[in-house]
PDB file of C-alpha atoms in Angstrom:
ATOM      1  CA  MET L  25      -0.108   0.561   0.042  1.00  0.00           C
ATOM      2  CA  SER L  26       0.916   3.808  -0.772  1.00  0.00           C
ATOM      3  CA  VAL L  27      -1.966   5.312   0.263  1.00  0.00           C
ATOM      4  CA  ILE L  28      -3.383   5.068   4.103  1.00  0.00           C
ATOM      5  CA  ILE L  29      -6.650   6.624   5.376  1.00  0.00           C
ATOM      6  CA  ASN L  30      -6.140   8.608   8.889  1.00  0.00           C
ATOM      7  CA  ASP L  31      -8.871   9.348  11.523  1.00  0.00           C
ATOM      8  CA  THR L  32     -11.061  12.030   9.389  1.00  0.00           C
ATOM      9  CA  CYS L  33     -12.611   9.384   7.881  1.00  0.00           C
ATOM     10  CA  ILE L  34     -16.109  10.437   8.232  1.00  0.00           C
ATOM     11  CA  THR L  35     -16.960   7.623   6.416  1.00  0.00           C
ATOM     12  CA  CYS L  36     -18.385   9.358   2.613  1.00  0.00           C
ATOM     13  CA  ASP L  37     -18.271   6.154   0.552  1.00  0.00           C
ATOM     14  CA  ALA L  38     -16.520   8.587  -2.212  1.00  0.00           C
ATOM     15  CA  CYS L  39     -12.996   6.793  -1.771  1.00  0.00           C
ATOM     16  CA  LEU L  40     -14.854   2.634  -1.798  1.00  0.00           C
ATOM     17  CA  GLN L  41     -15.993   3.532  -4.989  1.00  0.00           C
ATOM     18  CA  ASN L  42     -13.672   5.829  -6.703  1.00  0.00           C
ATOM     19  CA  CYS L  43     -11.029   2.556  -6.172  1.00  0.00           C
ATOM     20  CA  PRO L  44     -10.023   0.634  -9.482  1.00  0.00           C
ATOM     21  CA  VAL L  45      -8.714  -1.991  -8.044  1.00  0.00           C
ATOM     22  CA  GLU L  46     -11.015  -2.201  -5.028  1.00  0.00           C
ATOM     23  CA  ALA L  47      -8.327  -1.976  -2.551  1.00  0.00           C
ATOM     24  CA  ILE L  48     -10.895  -0.291  -0.246  1.00  0.00           C
ATOM     25  CA  VAL L  49     -12.734  -1.178   2.737  1.00  0.00           C
ATOM     26  CA  ASP L  50     -15.693   0.161   4.669  1.00  0.00           C
ATOM     27  CA  ASP L  51     -15.679   0.495   8.441  1.00  0.00           C
ATOM     28  CA  SER L  52     -17.496  -1.720   9.315  1.00  0.00           C
ATOM     29  CA  ASP L  53     -15.123  -4.015   7.025  1.00  0.00           C
ATOM     30  CA  ASN L  54     -12.037  -2.944   9.008  1.00  0.00           C
ATOM     31  CA  PRO L  55      -9.554  -5.402   9.778  1.00  0.00           C
ATOM     32  CA  THR L  56      -8.401  -3.266  12.457  1.00  0.00           C
ATOM     33  CA  GLY L  57     -11.591  -2.130  14.363  1.00  0.00           C
ATOM     34  CA  ASN L  58     -11.240   1.614  13.013  1.00  0.00           C
ATOM     35  CA  PRO L  59     -14.081   3.093  12.308  1.00  0.00           C
ATOM     36  CA  ARG L  60     -12.944   4.435   9.306  1.00  0.00           C
ATOM     37  CA  TYR L  61     -12.449   2.751   5.828  1.00  0.00           C
ATOM     38  CA  TYR L  62      -8.970   0.947   5.343  1.00  0.00           C
ATOM     39  CA  VAL L  63      -6.739   0.529   2.550  1.00  0.00           C
ATOM     40  CA  GLN L  64      -5.541  -3.200   2.373  1.00  0.00           C
ATOM     41  CA  PRO L  65      -1.865  -1.988   1.393  1.00  0.00           C
ATOM     42  CA  ASP L  66      -1.791  -6.008  -0.223  1.00  0.00           C
ATOM     43  CA  LYS L  67      -3.893  -4.425  -3.321  1.00  0.00           C
ATOM     44  CA  CYS L  68      -3.274  -0.545  -3.582  1.00  0.00           C
ATOM     45  CA  VAL L  69      -1.204   0.570  -6.289  1.00  0.00           C
ATOM     46  CA  GLU L  70      -1.416   4.648  -6.299  1.00  0.00           C
ATOM     47  CA  CYS L  71      -3.316   4.149  -9.336  1.00  0.00           C
ATOM     48  CA  VAL L  72       0.143   3.833 -10.628  1.00  0.00           C
ATOM     49  CA  GLY L  73      -0.642   2.933 -14.535  1.00  0.00           C
ATOM     50  CA  ILE L  74      -4.361   3.459 -14.263  1.00  0.00           C
ATOM     51  CA  TYR L  75      -4.439   7.226 -13.792  1.00  0.00           C
ATOM     52  CA  ASP L  76      -2.465   9.933 -12.783  1.00  0.00           C
ATOM     53  CA  ASP L  77      -2.899  10.236  -9.499  1.00  0.00           C
ATOM     54  CA  PRO L  78      -4.631   7.635  -6.526  1.00  0.00           C
ATOM     55  CA  GLN L  79      -8.896   8.346  -7.430  1.00  0.00           C
ATOM     56  CA  CYS L  80      -8.992   7.869  -3.380  1.00  0.00           C
ATOM     57  CA  ALA L  81      -7.618  11.137  -1.962  1.00  0.00           C
ATOM     58  CA  ALA L  82      -8.651  12.759  -5.337  1.00  0.00           C
ATOM     59  CA  ILE L  83     -12.710  12.399  -4.602  1.00  0.00           C
ATOM     60  CA  CYS L  84     -12.102  12.397  -0.531  1.00  0.00           C
ATOM     61  CA  PRO L  85     -13.570  15.824   0.764  1.00  0.00           C
ATOM     62  CA  SER L  86     -11.320  15.241   3.805  1.00  0.00           C
ATOM     63  CA  ILE L  87      -8.774  16.509   2.490  1.00  0.00           C
ATOM     64  CA  GLY L  88      -5.696  15.460   4.679  1.00  0.00           C
ATOM     65  CA  CYS L  89      -8.376  12.221   5.600  1.00  0.00           C
ATOM     66  CA  ILE L  90      -5.867  10.331   2.982  1.00  0.00           C
ATOM     67  CA  THR L  91      -1.857  10.228   3.208  1.00  0.00           C
ATOM     68  CA  TRP L  92       1.192   8.881   0.915  1.00  0.00           C
ATOM     69  CA  ASP L  93       2.171   5.769   3.401  1.00  0.00           C
ATOM     70  CA  MET L  94       5.524   3.912   2.618  1.00  0.00           C
ATOM     71  CA  PRO L  95       5.683   1.671  -0.468  1.00  0.00           C
ATOM     72  CA  PHE L  96       4.682  -1.363  -0.679  1.00  0.00           C
ATOM     73  CA  THR L  97       8.158  -3.363  -1.657  1.00  0.00           C
ATOM     74  CA  LYS L  98      10.779  -5.903   0.412  1.00  0.00           C
ATOM     75  CA  GLU L  99      12.207  -2.951   1.650  1.00  0.00           C
ATOM     76  CA  PHE L 100      10.088  -1.856   4.404  1.00  0.00           C
ATOM     77  CA  ASP L 101       8.304  -5.598   5.317  1.00  0.00           C
ATOM     78  CA  GLU L 102       9.017  -5.695   8.555  1.00  0.00           C
ATOM     79  CA  HIS L 103       6.288  -1.430   8.209  1.00  0.00           C
ATOM     80  CA  PHE L 104       3.531  -3.308   6.538  1.00  0.00           C
ATOM     81  CA  LEU L 105       3.810  -6.141   9.396  1.00  0.00           C
ATOM     82  CA  ASN L 106       3.099  -4.179  12.378  1.00  0.00           C
ATOM     83  CA  ASP L 107      -0.612  -5.540  12.759  1.00  0.00           C
ATOM     84  CA  GLU L 108      -1.670  -2.672  14.924  1.00  0.00           C
ATOM     85  CA  ILE L 109      -1.992  -0.297  11.216  1.00  0.00           C
ATOM     86  CA  TYR L 110      -2.284  -3.163   9.540  1.00  0.00           C
ATOM     87  CA  LYS L 111      -4.021  -6.556   8.363  1.00  0.00           C
ATOM     88  CA  LEU L 112      -2.933  -8.209   5.722  1.00  0.00           C
ATOM     89  CA  GLY L 113      -4.366 -11.461   4.253  1.00  0.00           C
ATOM     90  CA  THR L 114      -3.009 -14.272   3.112  1.00  0.00           C
ATOM     91  CA  SER L 115      -1.902 -17.183   0.594  1.00  0.00           C
ATOM     92  CA  LYS L 116      -2.911 -20.154  -0.288  1.00  0.00           C
ATOM     93  CA  GLU L 117      -0.255 -21.712   1.306  1.00  0.00           C
ATOM     94  CA  GLY L 118      -0.651 -19.136   4.855  1.00  0.00           C
ATOM     95  CA  GLN L 119       2.400 -17.405   3.758  1.00  0.00           C
ATOM     96  CA  VAL L 120       1.769 -14.193   5.064  1.00  0.00           C
ATOM     97  CA  LYS L 121       0.657 -11.520   1.608  1.00  0.00           C
ATOM     98  CA  SER L 122       4.058  -9.029   2.739  1.00  0.00           C
ATOM     99  CA  PRO L 123       5.847  -7.171   0.700  1.00  0.00           C
ATOM    100  CA  ALA L 124       7.960  -9.828   0.883  1.00  0.00           C
ATOM    101  CA  TYR L 125       5.502 -11.895  -0.486  1.00  0.00           C
ATOM    102  CA  LYS L 126       5.178 -10.723  -3.768  1.00  0.00           C
ATOM    103  CA  GLU L 127       5.697  -6.408  -3.908  1.00  0.00           C
ATOM    104  CA  LYS L 128       2.927  -3.205  -5.490  1.00  0.00           C
ATOM    105  CA  LYS L 129       3.206  -1.255  -7.756  1.00  0.00           C
ATOM    106  CA  PHE L 130       3.951   2.592  -6.724  1.00  0.00           C
ATOM    107  CA  ARG L 131       4.338   6.765  -7.260  1.00  0.00           C
ATOM    108  CA  GLU L 132       8.179   6.924  -7.566  1.00  0.00           C
ATOM    109  CA  ASP L 133       7.907   9.875  -7.949  1.00  0.00           C
ATOM    110  CA  ILE L 134       6.596  10.519  -4.515  1.00  0.00           C
ATOM    111  CA  PRO L 135       9.243  11.102  -1.786  1.00  0.00           C
ATOM    112  CA  LEU L 136      10.574   8.921   0.597  1.00  0.00           C
ATOM    113  CA  THR L 137      10.509  11.756   3.315  1.00  0.00           C
ATOM    114  CA  LYS L 138       6.606  12.323   2.241  1.00  0.00           C
ATOM    115  CA  ARG L 139       6.196   9.203   2.925  1.00  0.00           C
ATOM    116  CA  GLY L 140       4.630   7.035   5.732  1.00  0.00           C
ATOM    117  CA  VAL L 141       4.945  11.341   7.918  1.00  0.00           C
ATOM    118  CA  GLY L 142       1.220  11.591   6.917  1.00  0.00           C
ATOM    119  CA  GLU L 143       1.721  14.125   3.903  1.00  0.00           C
ATOM    120  CA  LYS L 144      -1.437  14.740   1.974  1.00  0.00           C
ATOM    121  CA  VAL L 145      -1.883  12.770  -1.065  1.00  0.00           C
ATOM    122  CA  GLN L 146      -4.151  15.458  -1.850  1.00  0.00           C
ATOM    123  CA  GLU L 147      -3.817  19.637  -1.661  1.00  0.00           C
ATOM    124  CA  GLU L 148      -7.002  22.001  -0.038  1.00  0.00           C
ATOM    125  CA  PRO L 149      -7.442  24.197  -3.135  1.00  0.00           C
ATOM    126  CA  GLU L 150      -6.025  27.420  -3.461  1.00  0.00           C
ATOM    127  CA  GLU L 151      -8.199  30.420  -2.642  1.00  0.00           C
ATOM    128  CA  SER L 152      -8.194  32.126  -4.591  1.00  0.00           C
ATOM    129  CA  GLU L 153      -8.279  35.629  -4.986  1.00  0.00           C
ATOM    130  CA  VAL L 154     -11.870  37.408  -6.022  1.00  0.00           C
ATOM    131  CA  GLY L 155     -10.776  41.690  -7.784  1.00  0.00           C
TER     132      GLY L 155
END
C-alpha cells in the first residue's frame, strides 16, 4: 500500500466507489476495528498505470484524510508487518501477503521523505482572489 486513510475519515463512501482496484473496505469491514475506511496494503497500487493520481484522494471531501504511506516493497516489509496498523491477508499456502510475498507498484515521483509521515495526497485548493 502506498496510501493510508487516517482518523479524519467521515465514512462517506466516495473513495470506496472510486478505487479502480477495489483496495478499500468500509468501516464495518476494517480489519483493524477502527471506525474508518481501510486501504488493503496488498492491493493498493496508487493508481499507477491507471490514473495520474490516486483516485481515492481525488474524490475525498475530507482533505488530508488520505496520506502517503511507504511503498509496498520488500524494503519496507517490516513496516507492513505491524499488526496494530495493518491486517494482511494470507495466501492459499498460508504465507502472509507482505511485500516480501509480492511487491506492488507505487508512485516513484513521491520521495520517501513524504511517505509514512502523514503527508497529504490531496492538497487543499488555493483560495482564488476575487477582484
